[in-house]
CSV table of C-alpha atoms in Angstrom, one decimal:
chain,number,residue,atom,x,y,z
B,1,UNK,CA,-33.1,-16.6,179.6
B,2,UNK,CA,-34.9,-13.7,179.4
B,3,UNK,CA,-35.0,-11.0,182.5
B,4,UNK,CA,-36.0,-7.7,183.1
B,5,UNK,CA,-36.5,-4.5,185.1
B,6,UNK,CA,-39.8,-2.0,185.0
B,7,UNK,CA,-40.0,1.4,186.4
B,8,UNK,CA,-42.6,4.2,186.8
B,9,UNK,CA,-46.0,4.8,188.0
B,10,UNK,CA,-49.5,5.6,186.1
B,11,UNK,CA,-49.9,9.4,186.6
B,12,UNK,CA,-45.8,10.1,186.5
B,13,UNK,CA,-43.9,10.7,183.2
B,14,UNK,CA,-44.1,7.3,182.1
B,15,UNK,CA,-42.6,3.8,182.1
B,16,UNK,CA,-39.5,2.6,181.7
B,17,UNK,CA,-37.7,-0.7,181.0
B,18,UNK,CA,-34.8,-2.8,181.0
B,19,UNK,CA,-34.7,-6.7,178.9
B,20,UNK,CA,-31.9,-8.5,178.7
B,21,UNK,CA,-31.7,-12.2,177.2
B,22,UNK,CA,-33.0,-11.8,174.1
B,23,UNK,CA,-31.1,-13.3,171.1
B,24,UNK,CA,-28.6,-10.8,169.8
B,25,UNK,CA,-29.5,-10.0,166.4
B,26,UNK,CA,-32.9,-11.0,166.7
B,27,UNK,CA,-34.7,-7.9,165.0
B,28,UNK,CA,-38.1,-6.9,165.8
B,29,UNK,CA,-40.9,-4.1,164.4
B,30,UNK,CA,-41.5,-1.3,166.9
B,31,UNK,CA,-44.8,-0.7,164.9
B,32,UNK,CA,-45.7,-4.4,165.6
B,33,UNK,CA,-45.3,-3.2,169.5
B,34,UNK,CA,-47.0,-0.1,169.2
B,35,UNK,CA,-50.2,-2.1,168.1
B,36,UNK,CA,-49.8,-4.7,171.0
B,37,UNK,CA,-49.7,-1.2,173.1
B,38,UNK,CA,-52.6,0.3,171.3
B,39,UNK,CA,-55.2,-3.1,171.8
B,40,UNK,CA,-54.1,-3.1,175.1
B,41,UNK,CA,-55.6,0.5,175.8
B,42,UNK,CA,-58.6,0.9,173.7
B,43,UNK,CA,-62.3,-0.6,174.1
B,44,UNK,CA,-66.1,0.2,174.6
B,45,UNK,CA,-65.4,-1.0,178.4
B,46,UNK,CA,-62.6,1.8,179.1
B,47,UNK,CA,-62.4,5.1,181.2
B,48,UNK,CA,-62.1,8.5,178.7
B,49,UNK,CA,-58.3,8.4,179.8
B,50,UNK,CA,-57.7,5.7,177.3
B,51,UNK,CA,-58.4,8.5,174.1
B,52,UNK,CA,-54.8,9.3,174.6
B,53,UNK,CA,-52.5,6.3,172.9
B,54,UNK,CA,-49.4,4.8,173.9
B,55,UNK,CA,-46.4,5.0,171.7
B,56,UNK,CA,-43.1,3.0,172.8
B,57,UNK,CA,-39.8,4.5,171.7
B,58,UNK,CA,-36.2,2.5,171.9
B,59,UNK,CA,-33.5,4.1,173.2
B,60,UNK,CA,-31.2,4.6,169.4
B,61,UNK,CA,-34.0,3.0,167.2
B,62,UNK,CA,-37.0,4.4,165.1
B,63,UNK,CA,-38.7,1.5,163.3
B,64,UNK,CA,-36.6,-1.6,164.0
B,65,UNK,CA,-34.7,-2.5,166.8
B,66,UNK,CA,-31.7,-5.2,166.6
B,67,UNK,CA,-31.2,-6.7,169.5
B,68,UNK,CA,-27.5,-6.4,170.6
B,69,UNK,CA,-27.3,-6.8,174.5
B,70,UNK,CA,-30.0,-5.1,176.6
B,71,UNK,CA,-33.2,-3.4,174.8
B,72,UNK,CA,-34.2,-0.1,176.9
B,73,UNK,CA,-37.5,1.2,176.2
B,74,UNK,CA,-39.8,4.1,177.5
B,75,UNK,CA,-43.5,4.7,177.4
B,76,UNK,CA,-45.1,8.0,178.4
B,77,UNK,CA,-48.0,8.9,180.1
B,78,UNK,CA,-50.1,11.6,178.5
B,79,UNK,CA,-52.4,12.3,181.5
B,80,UNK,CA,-49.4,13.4,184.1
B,81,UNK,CA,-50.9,14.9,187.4
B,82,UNK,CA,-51.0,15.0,191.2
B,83,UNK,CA,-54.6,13.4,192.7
B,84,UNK,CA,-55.4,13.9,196.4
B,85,UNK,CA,-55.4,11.3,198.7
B,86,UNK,CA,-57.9,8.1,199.4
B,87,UNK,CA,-59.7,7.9,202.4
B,88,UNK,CA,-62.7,6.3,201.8
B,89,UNK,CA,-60.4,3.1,201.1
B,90,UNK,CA,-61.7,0.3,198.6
B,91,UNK,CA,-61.5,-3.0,199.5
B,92,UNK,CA,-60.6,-4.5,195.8
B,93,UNK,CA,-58.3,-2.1,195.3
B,94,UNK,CA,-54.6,-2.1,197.4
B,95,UNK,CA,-55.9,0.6,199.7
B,96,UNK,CA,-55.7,-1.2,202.6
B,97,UNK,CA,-53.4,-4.6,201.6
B,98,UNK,CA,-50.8,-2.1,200.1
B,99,UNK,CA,-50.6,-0.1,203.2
B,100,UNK,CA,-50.1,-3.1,206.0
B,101,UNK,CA,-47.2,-3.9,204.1
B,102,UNK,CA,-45.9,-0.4,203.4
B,103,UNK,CA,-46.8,1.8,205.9
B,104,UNK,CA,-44.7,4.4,204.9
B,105,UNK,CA,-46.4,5.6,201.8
B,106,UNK,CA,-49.9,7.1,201.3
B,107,UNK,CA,-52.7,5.4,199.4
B,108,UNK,CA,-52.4,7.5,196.5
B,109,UNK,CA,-48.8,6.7,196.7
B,110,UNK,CA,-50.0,2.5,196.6
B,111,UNK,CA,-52.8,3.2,193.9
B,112,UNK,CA,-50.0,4.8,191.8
B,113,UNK,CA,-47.8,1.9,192.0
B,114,UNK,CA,-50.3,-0.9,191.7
B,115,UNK,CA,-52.3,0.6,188.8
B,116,UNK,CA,-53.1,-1.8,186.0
B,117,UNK,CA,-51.1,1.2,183.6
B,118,UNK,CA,-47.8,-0.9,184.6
B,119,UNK,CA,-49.2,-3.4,182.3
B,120,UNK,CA,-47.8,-1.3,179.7
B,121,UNK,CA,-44.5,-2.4,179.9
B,122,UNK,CA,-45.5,-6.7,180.0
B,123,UNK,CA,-46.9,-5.7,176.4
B,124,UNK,CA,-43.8,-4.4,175.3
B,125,UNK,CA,-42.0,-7.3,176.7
B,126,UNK,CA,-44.4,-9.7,175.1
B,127,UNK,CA,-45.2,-7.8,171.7
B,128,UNK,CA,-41.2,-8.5,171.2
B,129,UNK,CA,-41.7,-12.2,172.2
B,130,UNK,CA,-44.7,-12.4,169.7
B,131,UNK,CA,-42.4,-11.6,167.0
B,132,UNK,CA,-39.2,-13.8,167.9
B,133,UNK,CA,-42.4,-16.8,168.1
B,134,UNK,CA,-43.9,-16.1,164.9
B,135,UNK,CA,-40.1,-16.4,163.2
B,136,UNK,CA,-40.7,-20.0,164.4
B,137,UNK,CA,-44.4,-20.5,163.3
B,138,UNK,CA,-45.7,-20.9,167.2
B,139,UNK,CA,-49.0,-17.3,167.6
B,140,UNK,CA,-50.7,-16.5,170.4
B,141,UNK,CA,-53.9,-15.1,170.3
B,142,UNK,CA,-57.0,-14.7,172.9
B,143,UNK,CA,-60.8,-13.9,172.3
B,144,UNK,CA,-64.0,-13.0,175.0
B,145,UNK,CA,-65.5,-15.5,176.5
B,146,UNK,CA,-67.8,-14.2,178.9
B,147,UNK,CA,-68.3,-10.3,179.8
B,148,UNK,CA,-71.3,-10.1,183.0
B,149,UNK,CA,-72.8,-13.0,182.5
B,150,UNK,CA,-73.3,-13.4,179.2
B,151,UNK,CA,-71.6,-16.1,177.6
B,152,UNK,CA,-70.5,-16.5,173.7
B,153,UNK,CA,-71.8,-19.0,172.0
B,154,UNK,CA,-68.8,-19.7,169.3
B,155,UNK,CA,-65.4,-20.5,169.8
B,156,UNK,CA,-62.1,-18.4,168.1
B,157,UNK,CA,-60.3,-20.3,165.8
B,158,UNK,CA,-56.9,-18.7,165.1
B,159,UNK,CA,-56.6,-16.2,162.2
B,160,UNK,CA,-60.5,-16.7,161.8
B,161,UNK,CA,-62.4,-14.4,163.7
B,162,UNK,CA,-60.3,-11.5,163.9
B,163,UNK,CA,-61.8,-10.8,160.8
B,164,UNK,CA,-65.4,-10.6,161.4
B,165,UNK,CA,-65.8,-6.6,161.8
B,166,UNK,CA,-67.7,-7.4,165.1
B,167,UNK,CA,-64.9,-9.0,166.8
B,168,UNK,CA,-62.9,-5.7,167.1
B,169,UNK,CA,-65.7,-4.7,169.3
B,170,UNK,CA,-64.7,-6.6,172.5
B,171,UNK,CA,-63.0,-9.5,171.1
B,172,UNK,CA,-65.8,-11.8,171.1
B,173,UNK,CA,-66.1,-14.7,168.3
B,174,UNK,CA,-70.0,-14.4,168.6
B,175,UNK,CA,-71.9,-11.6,167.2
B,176,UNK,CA,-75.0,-12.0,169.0
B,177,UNK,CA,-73.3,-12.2,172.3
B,178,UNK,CA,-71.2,-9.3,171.3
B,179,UNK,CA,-74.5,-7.2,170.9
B,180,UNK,CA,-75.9,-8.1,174.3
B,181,UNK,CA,-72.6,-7.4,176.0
B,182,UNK,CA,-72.5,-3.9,174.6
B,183,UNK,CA,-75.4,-3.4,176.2
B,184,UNK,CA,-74.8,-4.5,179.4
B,185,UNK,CA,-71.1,-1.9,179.6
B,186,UNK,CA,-73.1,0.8,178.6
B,187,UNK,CA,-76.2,0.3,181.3
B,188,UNK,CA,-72.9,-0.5,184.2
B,189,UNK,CA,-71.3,2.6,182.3
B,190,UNK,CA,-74.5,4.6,183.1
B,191,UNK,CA,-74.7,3.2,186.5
B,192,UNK,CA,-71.2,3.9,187.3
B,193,UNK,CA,-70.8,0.3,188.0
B,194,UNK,CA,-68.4,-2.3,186.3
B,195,UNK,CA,-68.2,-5.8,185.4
B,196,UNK,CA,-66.0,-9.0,184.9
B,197,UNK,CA,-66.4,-11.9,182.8
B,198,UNK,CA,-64.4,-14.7,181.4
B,199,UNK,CA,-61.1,-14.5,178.1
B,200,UNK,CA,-59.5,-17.5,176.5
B,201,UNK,CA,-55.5,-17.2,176.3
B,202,UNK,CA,-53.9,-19.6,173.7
B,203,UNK,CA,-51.0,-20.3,171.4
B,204,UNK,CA,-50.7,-22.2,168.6
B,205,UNK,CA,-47.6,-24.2,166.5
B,206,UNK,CA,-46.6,-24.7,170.0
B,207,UNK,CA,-44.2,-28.4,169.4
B,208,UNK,CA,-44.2,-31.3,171.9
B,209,UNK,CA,-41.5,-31.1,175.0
B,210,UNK,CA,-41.3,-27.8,176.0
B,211,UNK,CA,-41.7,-27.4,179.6
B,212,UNK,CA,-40.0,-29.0,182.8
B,213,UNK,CA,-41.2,-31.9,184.9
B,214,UNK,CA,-39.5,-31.0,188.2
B,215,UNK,CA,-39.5,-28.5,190.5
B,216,UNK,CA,-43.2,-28.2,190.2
B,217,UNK,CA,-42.4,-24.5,189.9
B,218,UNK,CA,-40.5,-24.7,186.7
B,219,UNK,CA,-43.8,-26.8,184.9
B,220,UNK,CA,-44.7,-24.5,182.0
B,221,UNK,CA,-47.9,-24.3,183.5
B,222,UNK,CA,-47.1,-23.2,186.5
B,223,UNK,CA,-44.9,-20.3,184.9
B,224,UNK,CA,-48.0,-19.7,183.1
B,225,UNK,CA,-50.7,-19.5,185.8
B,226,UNK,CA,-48.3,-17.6,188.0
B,227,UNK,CA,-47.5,-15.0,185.3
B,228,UNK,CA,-51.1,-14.8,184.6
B,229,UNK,CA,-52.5,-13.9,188.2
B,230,UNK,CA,-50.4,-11.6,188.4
B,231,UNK,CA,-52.5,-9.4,186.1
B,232,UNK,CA,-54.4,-6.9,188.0
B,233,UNK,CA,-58.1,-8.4,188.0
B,234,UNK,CA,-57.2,-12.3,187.1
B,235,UNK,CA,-59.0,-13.9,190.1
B,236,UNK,CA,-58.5,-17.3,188.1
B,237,UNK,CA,-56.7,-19.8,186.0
B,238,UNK,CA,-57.5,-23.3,184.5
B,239,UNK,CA,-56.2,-24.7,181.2
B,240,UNK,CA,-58.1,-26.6,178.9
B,241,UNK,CA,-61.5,-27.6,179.6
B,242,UNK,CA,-60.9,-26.5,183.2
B,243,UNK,CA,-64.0,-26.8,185.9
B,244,UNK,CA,-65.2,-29.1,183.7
B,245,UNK,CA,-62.7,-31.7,184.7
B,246,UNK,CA,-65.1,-32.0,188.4
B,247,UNK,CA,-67.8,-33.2,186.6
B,248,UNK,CA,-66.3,-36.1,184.3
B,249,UNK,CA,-64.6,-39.7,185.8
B,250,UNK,CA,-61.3,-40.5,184.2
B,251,UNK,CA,-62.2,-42.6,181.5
B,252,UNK,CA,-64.3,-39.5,180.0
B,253,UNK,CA,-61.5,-37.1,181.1
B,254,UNK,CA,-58.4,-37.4,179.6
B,255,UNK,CA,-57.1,-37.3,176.1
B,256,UNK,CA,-56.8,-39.6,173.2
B,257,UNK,CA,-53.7,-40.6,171.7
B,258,UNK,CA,-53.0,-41.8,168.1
B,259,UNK,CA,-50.2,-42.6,165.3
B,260,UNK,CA,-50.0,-39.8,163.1
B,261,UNK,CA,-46.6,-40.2,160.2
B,262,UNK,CA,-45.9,-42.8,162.9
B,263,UNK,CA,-45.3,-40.4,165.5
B,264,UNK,CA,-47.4,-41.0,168.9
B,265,UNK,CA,-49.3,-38.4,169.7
B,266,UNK,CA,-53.1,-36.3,170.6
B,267,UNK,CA,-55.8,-36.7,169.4
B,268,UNK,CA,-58.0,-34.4,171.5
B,269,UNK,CA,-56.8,-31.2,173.8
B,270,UNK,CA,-58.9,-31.7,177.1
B,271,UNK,CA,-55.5,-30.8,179.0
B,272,UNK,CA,-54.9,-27.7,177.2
B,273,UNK,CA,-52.0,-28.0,175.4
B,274,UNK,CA,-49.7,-29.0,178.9
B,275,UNK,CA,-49.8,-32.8,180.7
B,276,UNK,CA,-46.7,-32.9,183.5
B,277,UNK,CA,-45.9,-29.2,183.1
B,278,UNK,CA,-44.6,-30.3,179.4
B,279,UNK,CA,-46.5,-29.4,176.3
B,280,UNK,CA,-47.9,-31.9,174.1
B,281,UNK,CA,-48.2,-30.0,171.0
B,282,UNK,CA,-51.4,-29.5,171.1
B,283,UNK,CA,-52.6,-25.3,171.3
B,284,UNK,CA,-51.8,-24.1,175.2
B,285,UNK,CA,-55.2,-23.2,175.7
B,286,UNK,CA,-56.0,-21.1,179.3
B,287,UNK,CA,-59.1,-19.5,180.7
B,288,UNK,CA,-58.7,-16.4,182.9
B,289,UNK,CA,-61.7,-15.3,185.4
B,290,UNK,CA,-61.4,-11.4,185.6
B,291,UNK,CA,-62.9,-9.9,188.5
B,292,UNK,CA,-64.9,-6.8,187.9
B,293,UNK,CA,-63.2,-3.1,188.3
B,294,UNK,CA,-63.3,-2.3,192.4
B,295,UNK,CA,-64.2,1.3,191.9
B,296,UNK,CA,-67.5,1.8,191.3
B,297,UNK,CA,-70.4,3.5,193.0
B,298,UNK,CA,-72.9,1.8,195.5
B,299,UNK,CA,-70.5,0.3,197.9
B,300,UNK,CA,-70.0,1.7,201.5
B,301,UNK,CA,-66.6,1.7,202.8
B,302,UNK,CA,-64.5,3.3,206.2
B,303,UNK,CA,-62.6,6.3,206.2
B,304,UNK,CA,-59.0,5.6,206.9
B,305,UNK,CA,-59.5,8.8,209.1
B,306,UNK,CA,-62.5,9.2,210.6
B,307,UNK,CA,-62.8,5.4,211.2
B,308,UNK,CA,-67.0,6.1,210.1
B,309,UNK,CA,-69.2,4.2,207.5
B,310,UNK,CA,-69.1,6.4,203.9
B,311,UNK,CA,-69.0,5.6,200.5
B,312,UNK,CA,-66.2,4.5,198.2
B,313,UNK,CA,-63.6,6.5,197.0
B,314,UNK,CA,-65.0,6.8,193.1
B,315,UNK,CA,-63.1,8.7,190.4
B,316,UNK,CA,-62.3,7.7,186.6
B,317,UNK,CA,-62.3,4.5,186.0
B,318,UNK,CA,-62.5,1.5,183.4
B,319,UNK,CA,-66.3,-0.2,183.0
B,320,UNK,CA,-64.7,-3.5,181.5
B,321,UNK,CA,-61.5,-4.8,180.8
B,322,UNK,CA,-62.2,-8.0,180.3
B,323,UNK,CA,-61.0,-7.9,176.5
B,324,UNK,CA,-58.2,-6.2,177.5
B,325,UNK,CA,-57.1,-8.2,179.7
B,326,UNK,CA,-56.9,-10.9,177.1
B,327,UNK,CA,-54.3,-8.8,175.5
B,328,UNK,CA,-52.0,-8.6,178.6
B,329,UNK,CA,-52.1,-12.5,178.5
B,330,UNK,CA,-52.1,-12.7,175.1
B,331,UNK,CA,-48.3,-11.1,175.7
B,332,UNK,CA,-47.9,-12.4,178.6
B,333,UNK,CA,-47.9,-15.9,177.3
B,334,UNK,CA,-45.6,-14.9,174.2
B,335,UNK,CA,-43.2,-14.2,176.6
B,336,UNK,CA,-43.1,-17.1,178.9
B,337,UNK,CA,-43.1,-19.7,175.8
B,338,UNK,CA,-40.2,-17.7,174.2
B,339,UNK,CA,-38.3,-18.0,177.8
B,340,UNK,CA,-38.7,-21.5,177.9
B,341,UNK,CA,-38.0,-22.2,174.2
B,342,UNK,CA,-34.1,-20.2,175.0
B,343,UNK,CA,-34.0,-21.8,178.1
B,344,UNK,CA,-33.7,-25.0,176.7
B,345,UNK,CA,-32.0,-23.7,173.3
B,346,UNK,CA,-34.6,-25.1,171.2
């Protein structure tokens, strides 16, 4: 089983980390990391702090790293400075949230610790996973659904897509909808405004009987859609054809099964890859709603001094991270199928 520790804060001297669990002599890329690290930072919807990249180094490794007890790690910040304090609090941020629950440290203090930067160190963890998964043929991948309303009107298909030159853009399978999304970051860029939108998370080569039944916390899919909220900006989670499920009656609803080399199995993936919190071997396929960025312009707020009506705190910030959020997950997932897999030693 796979555990670990994380340390550090988004304008200090970096991040570091602790894993322990993973199989000794297991030996992973550092350059396959590093470009988990670096699609996790860039895109047309990020703040001008993301020009600086992220490079992890392993404490007594260059280039590969084999795994012989506990893997230490350490990412730096580049941008490393003191910022003044928040006043004007924002309400989708942990301004206020953060400070009912520790009083004894300053905004700033909260924003530092909650900032989206500690993602950093879940890529690391999962660009690791990634690579002990692909050693048994089982990827992850994710792709754009929707970015402010704007919807695409193809679907990814796994080693597909990537290709198209216009899906490095914001990780969209549809060109046209990629155009009209660029357009709409760069009028909330101009506006100083932000917005959210819609990414599928998936893996695939995923085999039948991974999971848990009982408690209801130990279903894979519930170690899923509890990893995944956890992403600064996830607002949702639903798995397979998701909302859509309201609208249909149960004959229309669930999955087909068939005989295929005379093993039972399905024939269609409305469920997304998990029935009973145990895969089917299907592709684990999740949507995740991402909320837009809280600190924009526009939006009056109260001072945490004054107690009087004024307007949100603004400084730097992202315009869109909707793609980028797929990457987190993307990761994210990696490592909670690669937990389960050594959990039950298959």
């Amino acid at each position: 089983m796979i555990t670990y520790k994380f340390n550090g804060t988004s304008h200090g001297e970096g991040y570091s980390g602790v894993i322990s669990g993973l199989p000794n002599g297991f030996t992973f890329d550092v350059d396959e990391v590093n470009k988990q690290l670096y699609e996790r930072k860039r895109g047309l919807g990020r703040s001008d702090r993301q020009v600086y990249p992220d490079v992890v180094t392993f404490s007594g490794f260059d280039k590969k790293v084999t795994v012989n007890g506990d893997v230490h790690f350490f990412v730096a910040n580049k941008s490393v400075e003191n910022r003044p304090e928040i006043t004007a609090l924002r309400s989708g941020h942990s301004d206020v949230v953060g400070r009912a629950r520790h009083p004894e440290l300053t905004v700033r203090e909260i924003a530092e610790l909650t900032s989206a930067r500690n993602s950093v160190c879940y890529v690391v963890l999962g660009a690791i996973c990634k690579q002990l998964l692909a050693e048994r043929g089982i990827y992850t991948y994710h792709y754009v659904e929707k970015i402010g309303g704007i919807s695409s009107r193809n679907r990814y298909r796994h080693g597909i897509s990537e290709k198209e030159p216009h899906f490095a853009t914001l990780h969209c399978p549809c060109r046209y909808a990629t155009g009209l999304m660029v357009e709409a970051i760069e009028k909330a860029r101009i506006e100083f405004n932000s917005l959210g939108g819609t990414v599928a998370v998936g893996a695939t080569g995923v085999p039948m009987g991974l999971g848990e039944i009982l408690p209801y916390t130990e279903r894979l899919d519930a170690q899923i859609a509890a990893n995944f909220v956890g992403i600064p900006s996830v607002k949702g989670v639903s798995f397979g054809i998701g909302d859509k499920y309201a609208s249909l009656d149960g004959v229309a609803a669930h999955d087909e099964l068939t005989v295929v080399k005379g093993e039972i199995t399905y024939a269609t993936n409305n469920c997304g890859g998990i029935v009973s919190g145990i895969t089917t071997g299907g592709d684990i396929l999740c949507h995740l709603t991402v909320k837009p960025v809280p600190t924009v312009k526009g939006v009056d707020t109260v001072d945490s001094v004054t107690k009087t009506t004024v307007p949100q705190h603004y400084e730097r910030a992202d315009v869109c991270v909707v793609p980028n959020v797929g990457v987190i997950a993307e990761n994210i997932l990696a490592y909670v199928i690669t937990n389960q897999i050594l959990k039950q030693q298959v």
